């Protein structure tokens, strides 16, 4: 039943197929066709100039003779893993804070005044200022210890998205708490923990999945912006950030990483639209809630709430 419903949403299927094609191409090329040229020597770096795309090098080569087709596809999983870590951290922390915020919304509503400010400050600027201050505080530690640098970079990229996302989760939770079936559960004697686990969480999970796919797109975009500003994030964004000055001289060095990054963002956008369409269809089938945990048609007067 679920597979049939998914097949009806072409956007979701197209997005998944595009993402699988991208990841599959990267895996096959990296494990079976990639040429291992070893570490580029300083002499090669200065003597071998970038070559434009050709039959031998479809994506061209970078300074030092590195094939951009192999190099770009080889960074697919690195890019995806970093984005997943940042997105997962944001979603997990925001889920906990958002649920608490939604449950105590009447008391914490005054926090909206401060959180709204994050909607007007670009996350790129906020992340850049935090990373720049970290580098100013201890340049040798930040730049000399890769583990410390990547840990702090990851937490900063996670942190800049938490306030707005927690507020969104909180408001969704608050709206769910005002629904009639929640009030009915309370009247029938449902305890707070039972209501939260059996009714609130299932009602929010669909929107949470939609938020996660949207956050993935936002994180990939933020990674590219931060890399261009000088804080190179592993993966495609490092190619873009460290070679953006080549746009006027050897544009293919930047073009193909941007192309693959755009392809991934397009696939995630299609998946997001498919999930939204799926949830909207669920709303038409289930009158009680757009994100109800049940399946199939539910008639409000046919069954009571069981505990």
Tab-separated table of C-alpha atoms in Angstrom:
chain	number	residue	atom	x	y	z
A	1	UNK	CA	0.000	0.000	0.000
A	2	UNK	CA	2.785	2.406	0.922
A	3	UNK	CA	4.742	1.576	-2.264
A	4	UNK	CA	1.663	2.294	-4.396
A	5	UNK	CA	1.196	5.639	-2.693
A	6	UNK	CA	4.856	6.522	-3.242
A	7	UNK	CA	4.679	5.603	-6.930
A	8	UNK	CA	1.885	8.124	-7.410
A	9	UNK	CA	4.233	10.968	-6.492
A	10	UNK	CA	6.526	11.424	-9.479
A	11	UNK	CA	8.542	14.181	-7.812
A	12	UNK	CA	9.570	11.899	-4.969
A	13	UNK	CA	10.474	9.031	-7.306
A	14	UNK	CA	12.422	11.334	-9.643
A	15	UNK	CA	14.365	12.804	-6.741
A	16	UNK	CA	15.247	9.390	-5.326
A	17	UNK	CA	16.311	8.084	-8.747
A	18	UNK	CA	18.493	11.153	-9.360
A	19	UNK	CA	20.140	10.793	-5.953
A	20	UNK	CA	20.720	7.055	-6.424
A	21	UNK	CA	22.183	7.699	-9.884
A	22	UNK	CA	24.578	10.284	-8.468
A	23	UNK	CA	25.703	8.088	-5.580
A	24	UNK	CA	25.921	4.989	-7.781
A	25	UNK	CA	28.059	6.749	-10.374
A	26	UNK	CA	30.363	7.992	-7.643
A	27	UNK	CA	30.710	4.533	-6.089
A	28	UNK	CA	31.366	2.713	-9.380
A	29	UNK	CA	33.888	5.276	-10.605
A	30	UNK	CA	35.719	5.476	-7.270
A	31	UNK	CA	36.052	1.706	-6.794
A	32	UNK	CA	36.525	0.495	-10.375
A	33	UNK	CA	37.656	3.254	-12.748
A	34	UNK	CA	39.457	5.903	-10.734
A	35	UNK	CA	43.135	6.348	-11.604
A	36	UNK	CA	45.400	6.549	-8.584
A	37	UNK	CA	47.938	9.249	-9.400
A	38	UNK	CA	49.226	9.499	-5.849
A	39	UNK	CA	50.184	12.752	-4.184
A	40	UNK	CA	50.848	15.670	-6.527
A	41	UNK	CA	54.411	16.897	-6.143
A	42	UNK	CA	55.265	20.578	-5.883
A	43	UNK	CA	57.015	20.382	-9.244
A	44	UNK	CA	53.930	18.941	-10.959
A	45	UNK	CA	51.758	21.550	-9.276
A	46	UNK	CA	53.669	24.393	-10.912
A	47	UNK	CA	54.503	22.703	-14.224
A	48	UNK	CA	51.195	21.022	-15.135
A	49	UNK	CA	48.638	23.635	-16.100
A	50	UNK	CA	44.872	23.010	-16.001
A	51	UNK	CA	43.499	21.395	-19.162
A	52	UNK	CA	39.963	22.030	-20.467
A	53	UNK	CA	37.408	19.197	-20.768
A	54	UNK	CA	38.223	16.576	-23.409
A	55	UNK	CA	37.425	12.929	-24.218
A	56	UNK	CA	40.305	11.840	-22.013
A	57	UNK	CA	39.325	14.191	-19.183
A	58	UNK	CA	35.539	14.876	-19.350
A	59	UNK	CA	35.684	17.375	-16.460
A	60	UNK	CA	39.099	18.742	-17.409
A	61	UNK	CA	42.083	18.811	-15.049
A	62	UNK	CA	43.120	21.088	-12.218
A	63	UNK	CA	46.502	22.601	-11.469
A	64	UNK	CA	48.950	19.721	-11.136
A	65	UNK	CA	47.145	17.494	-13.642
A	66	UNK	CA	44.475	16.073	-11.314
A	67	UNK	CA	41.501	14.693	-13.262
A	68	UNK	CA	38.425	16.639	-12.099
A	69	UNK	CA	36.038	13.832	-13.067
A	70	UNK	CA	37.674	11.413	-10.626
A	71	UNK	CA	38.375	14.070	-8.011
A	72	UNK	CA	34.837	15.461	-8.038
A	73	UNK	CA	33.011	12.136	-7.997
A	74	UNK	CA	35.404	10.862	-5.340
A	75	UNK	CA	34.216	13.584	-2.955
A	76	UNK	CA	30.518	12.750	-3.267
A	77	UNK	CA	30.276	10.636	-0.119
A	78	UNK	CA	32.476	13.053	1.834
A	79	UNK	CA	30.118	15.903	0.983
A	80	UNK	CA	27.030	13.863	1.774
A	81	UNK	CA	28.372	12.499	5.074
A	82	UNK	CA	29.304	15.931	6.399
A	83	UNK	CA	25.923	17.350	5.392
A	84	UNK	CA	24.131	14.410	7.034
A	85	UNK	CA	26.061	14.881	10.276
A	86	UNK	CA	25.199	18.588	10.437
A	87	UNK	CA	21.568	18.002	9.448
A	88	UNK	CA	21.186	15.100	11.888
A	89	UNK	CA	22.645	17.169	14.720
A	90	UNK	CA	20.322	20.052	13.970
A	91	UNK	CA	17.235	17.871	13.766
A	92	UNK	CA	17.975	15.854	16.918
A	93	UNK	CA	18.698	18.881	19.109
A	94	UNK	CA	15.848	20.907	17.612
A	95	UNK	CA	13.405	18.039	18.152
A	96	UNK	CA	14.139	17.920	21.876
A	97	UNK	CA	14.190	21.702	22.338
A	98	UNK	CA	11.214	22.199	20.027
A	99	UNK	CA	9.022	19.691	21.855
A	100	UNK	CA	9.825	21.346	25.188
A	101	UNK	CA	9.226	24.771	23.666
A	102	UNK	CA	5.890	23.682	22.237
A	103	UNK	CA	4.704	22.097	25.469
A	104	UNK	CA	5.623	25.228	27.434
A	105	UNK	CA	4.794	27.672	24.654
A	106	UNK	CA	2.404	29.829	26.683
A	107	UNK	CA	5.138	30.479	29.257
A	108	UNK	CA	8.010	30.791	26.762
A	109	UNK	CA	6.206	32.753	24.070
A	110	UNK	CA	8.306	35.829	24.932
A	111	UNK	CA	11.340	34.027	23.449
A	112	UNK	CA	9.836	34.515	19.980
A	113	UNK	CA	11.044	38.118	20.072
A	114	UNK	CA	14.667	36.970	20.272
A	115	UNK	CA	14.367	33.957	17.979
A	116	UNK	CA	12.728	35.997	15.228
A	117	UNK	CA	16.010	37.860	14.869
A	118	UNK	CA	17.660	34.737	13.471
A	119	UNK	CA	15.256	34.851	10.532
A	120	UNK	CA	16.751	38.180	9.417
A	121	UNK	CA	20.433	37.407	9.999
A	122	UNK	CA	21.892	35.246	7.175
A	123	UNK	CA	23.177	31.961	8.594
A	124	UNK	CA	26.224	32.288	6.334
A	125	UNK	CA	27.220	35.565	7.983
A	126	UNK	CA	26.576	34.181	11.461
A	127	UNK	CA	28.610	31.025	10.786
A	128	UNK	CA	31.448	33.055	9.266
A	129	UNK	CA	31.654	35.400	12.264
A	130	UNK	CA	31.725	32.498	14.721
A	131	UNK	CA	34.392	30.618	12.747
A	132	UNK	CA	36.448	33.771	12.294
A	133	UNK	CA	36.332	34.512	16.030
A	134	UNK	CA	37.403	30.953	16.790
A	135	UNK	CA	40.407	31.430	14.543
A	136	UNK	CA	41.234	34.777	16.178
A	137	UNK	CA	41.118	33.323	19.688
A	138	UNK	CA	43.735	30.644	18.980
A	139	UNK	CA	44.938	30.566	15.381
A	140	UNK	CA	47.522	27.813	15.925
A	141	UNK	CA	45.041	25.495	17.639
A	142	UNK	CA	42.250	26.137	15.138
A	143	UNK	CA	44.404	25.772	12.029
A	144	UNK	CA	47.012	23.325	13.343
A	145	UNK	CA	44.683	20.699	14.833
A	146	UNK	CA	42.400	19.301	12.090
A	147	UNK	CA	40.264	17.304	14.540
A	148	UNK	CA	39.581	20.363	16.679
A	149	UNK	CA	38.897	22.509	13.588
A	150	UNK	CA	36.402	20.094	12.041
A	151	UNK	CA	34.706	19.468	15.381
A	152	UNK	CA	34.208	23.183	16.009
A	153	UNK	CA	33.152	23.790	12.403
A	154	UNK	CA	30.557	21.022	12.639
A	155	UNK	CA	29.113	22.313	15.910
A	156	UNK	CA	28.976	25.885	14.625
A	157	UNK	CA	27.126	24.842	11.467
A	158	UNK	CA	24.753	22.843	13.654
A	159	UNK	CA	24.254	25.664	16.141
A	160	UNK	CA	23.385	28.451	13.698
A	161	UNK	CA	20.306	26.543	12.522
A	162	UNK	CA	18.955	25.396	15.893
A	163	UNK	CA	17.072	28.524	17.099
A	164	UNK	CA	14.825	28.914	14.047
A	165	UNK	CA	14.327	25.176	13.630
A	166	UNK	CA	13.488	24.680	17.320
A	167	UNK	CA	10.940	27.469	17.086
A	168	UNK	CA	9.350	25.819	14.045
A	169	UNK	CA	9.147	22.430	15.779
A	170	UNK	CA	7.797	24.125	18.893
A	171	UNK	CA	5.011	25.899	17.052
A	172	UNK	CA	4.050	22.707	15.238
A	173	UNK	CA	3.935	20.924	18.596
A	174	UNK	CA	1.815	23.683	20.108
A	175	UNK	CA	-0.657	23.515	17.214
A	176	UNK	CA	-0.949	19.761	17.631
A	177	UNK	CA	-1.614	20.186	21.344
A	178	UNK	CA	-4.636	22.355	20.473
A	179	UNK	CA	-6.255	19.677	18.293
A	180	UNK	CA	-9.554	18.131	19.348
A	181	UNK	CA	-8.189	14.583	19.572
A	182	UNK	CA	-5.585	15.770	22.114
A	183	UNK	CA	-8.304	17.429	24.171
A	184	UNK	CA	-10.363	14.262	23.926
A	185	UNK	CA	-7.433	12.169	25.110
A	186	UNK	CA	-7.088	14.413	28.143
A	187	UNK	CA	-10.797	14.191	28.947
A	188	UNK	CA	-10.625	10.387	28.768
A	189	UNK	CA	-7.841	10.380	31.323
A	190	UNK	CA	-4.742	10.078	29.186
A	191	UNK	CA	-1.544	10.907	31.028
A	192	UNK	CA	0.891	13.500	29.739
A	193	UNK	CA	3.578	10.973	28.793
A	194	UNK	CA	1.086	8.757	26.993
A	195	UNK	CA	-0.361	11.708	25.064
A	196	UNK	CA	3.093	12.906	24.036
A	197	UNK	CA	4.304	9.484	22.902
A	198	UNK	CA	1.122	8.173	21.301
A	199	UNK	CA	-0.340	11.346	19.834
A	200	UNK	CA	2.031	14.319	19.730
A	201	UNK	CA	5.124	12.594	18.314
A	202	UNK	CA	3.219	10.690	15.576
A	203	UNK	CA	1.515	13.936	14.594
A	204	UNK	CA	4.795	15.826	14.276
A	205	UNK	CA	6.909	13.126	12.603
A	206	UNK	CA	5.673	13.812	9.072
A	207	UNK	CA	6.445	17.521	9.302
A	208	UNK	CA	9.765	16.630	10.933
A	209	UNK	CA	10.714	14.535	7.898
A	210	UNK	CA	9.791	17.448	5.652
A	211	UNK	CA	11.942	19.779	7.764
A	212	UNK	CA	14.877	17.348	7.580
A	213	UNK	CA	14.929	17.291	3.781
A	214	UNK	CA	14.680	21.075	3.678
A	215	UNK	CA	17.490	21.410	6.216
A	216	UNK	CA	19.701	19.147	4.106
A	217	UNK	CA	19.408	21.608	1.229
A	218	UNK	CA	20.118	24.549	3.534
A	219	UNK	CA	23.194	22.824	4.979
A	220	UNK	CA	24.670	22.065	1.540
A	221	UNK	CA	24.202	25.696	0.529
A	222	UNK	CA	25.743	26.894	3.793
A	223	UNK	CA	28.748	24.584	3.289
A	224	UNK	CA	29.407	26.139	-0.107
A	225	UNK	CA	29.090	29.707	1.192
A	226	UNK	CA	31.376	29.092	4.170
A	227	UNK	CA	33.980	27.444	1.924
A	228	UNK	CA	33.959	30.414	-0.448
A	229	UNK	CA	34.595	32.668	2.557
A	230	UNK	CA	37.773	30.732	3.357
A	231	UNK	CA	36.703	27.965	5.761
A	232	UNK	CA	36.938	24.942	3.487
A	233	UNK	CA	34.371	22.244	4.213
A	234	UNK	CA	35.389	18.726	3.068
A	235	UNK	CA	33.978	17.612	-0.261
A	236	UNK	CA	32.787	19.499	-3.328
A	237	UNK	CA	32.562	22.743	-1.400
A	238	UNK	CA	36.319	22.643	-0.723
A	239	UNK	CA	36.949	22.523	-4.506
A	240	UNK	CA	34.593	25.462	-4.994
A	241	UNK	CA	35.978	27.534	-2.154
A	242	UNK	CA	39.667	26.975	-2.888
A	243	UNK	CA	39.347	27.503	-6.663
A	244	UNK	CA	36.711	30.215	-7.081
A	245	UNK	CA	39.433	32.567	-8.362
A	246	UNK	CA	39.796	30.211	-11.367
A	247	UNK	CA	36.390	31.272	-12.717
A	248	UNK	CA	37.994	33.658	-15.202
A	249	UNK	CA	40.940	31.400	-16.096
A	250	UNK	CA	39.871	27.744	-15.788
A	251	UNK	CA	36.121	27.789	-15.038
A	252	UNK	CA	35.732	23.993	-15.422
A	253	UNK	CA	37.567	23.501	-12.107
A	254	UNK	CA	34.657	25.183	-10.330
A	255	UNK	CA	31.871	24.403	-12.791
A	256	UNK	CA	31.729	20.624	-12.374
A	257	UNK	CA	31.749	20.564	-8.539
A	258	UNK	CA	28.985	23.197	-8.676
A	259	UNK	CA	27.127	21.035	-11.218
A	260	UNK	CA	27.201	17.970	-8.962
A	261	UNK	CA	26.277	20.020	-5.897
A	262	UNK	CA	23.366	21.504	-7.834
A	263	UNK	CA	22.304	18.022	-8.942
A	264	UNK	CA	22.207	16.833	-5.343
A	265	UNK	CA	20.237	19.901	-4.256
A	266	UNK	CA	17.771	19.383	-7.126
A	267	UNK	CA	17.280	15.740	-6.137
A	268	UNK	CA	16.662	16.739	-2.509
A	269	UNK	CA	14.254	19.461	-3.645
A	270	UNK	CA	12.268	16.916	-5.651
A	271	UNK	CA	12.218	14.588	-2.647
A	272	UNK	CA	11.032	17.444	-0.420
A	273	UNK	CA	8.242	18.333	-2.843
A	274	UNK	CA	7.275	14.662	-3.039
A	275	UNK	CA	7.096	14.379	0.742
A	276	UNK	CA	5.001	17.539	0.919
A	277	UNK	CA	2.646	16.161	-1.731
A	278	UNK	CA	2.445	12.865	0.138
A	279	UNK	CA	1.568	14.628	3.381
A	280	UNK	CA	-1.030	16.800	1.662
A	281	UNK	CA	-2.624	13.639	0.289
A	282	UNK	CA	-2.623	12.186	3.773
A	283	UNK	CA	-4.457	15.276	5.003
A	284	UNK	CA	-7.257	14.727	2.512
A	285	UNK	CA	-7.591	11.095	3.615
A	286	UNK	CA	-7.448	11.807	7.329
A	287	UNK	CA	-9.628	14.691	8.432
A	288	UNK	CA	-8.456	14.719	12.018
A	289	UNK	CA	-4.807	15.684	11.305
A	290	UNK	CA	-2.410	16.178	8.407
A	291	UNK	CA	0.232	14.129	10.177
A	292	UNK	CA	-1.814	11.499	11.977
A	293	UNK	CA	-0.001	8.293	12.796
A	294	UNK	CA	-2.817	6.046	11.537
A	295	UNK	CA	-3.205	4.565	8.048
A	296	UNK	CA	-6.096	4.588	5.640
A	297	UNK	CA	-9.406	6.441	5.982
A	298	UNK	CA	-10.538	7.237	9.499
A	299	UNK	CA	-14.067	8.213	10.374
A	300	UNK	CA	-14.136	10.474	13.417
A	301	UNK	CA	-17.283	8.933	14.904
A	302	UNK	CA	-16.560	5.257	14.231
A	303	UNK	CA	-14.101	4.504	17.022
A	304	UNK	CA	-13.119	6.030	20.287
A	305	UNK	CA	-9.640	6.581	21.620
A	306	UNK	CA	-8.305	3.566	23.468
A	307	UNK	CA	-5.846	3.625	26.338
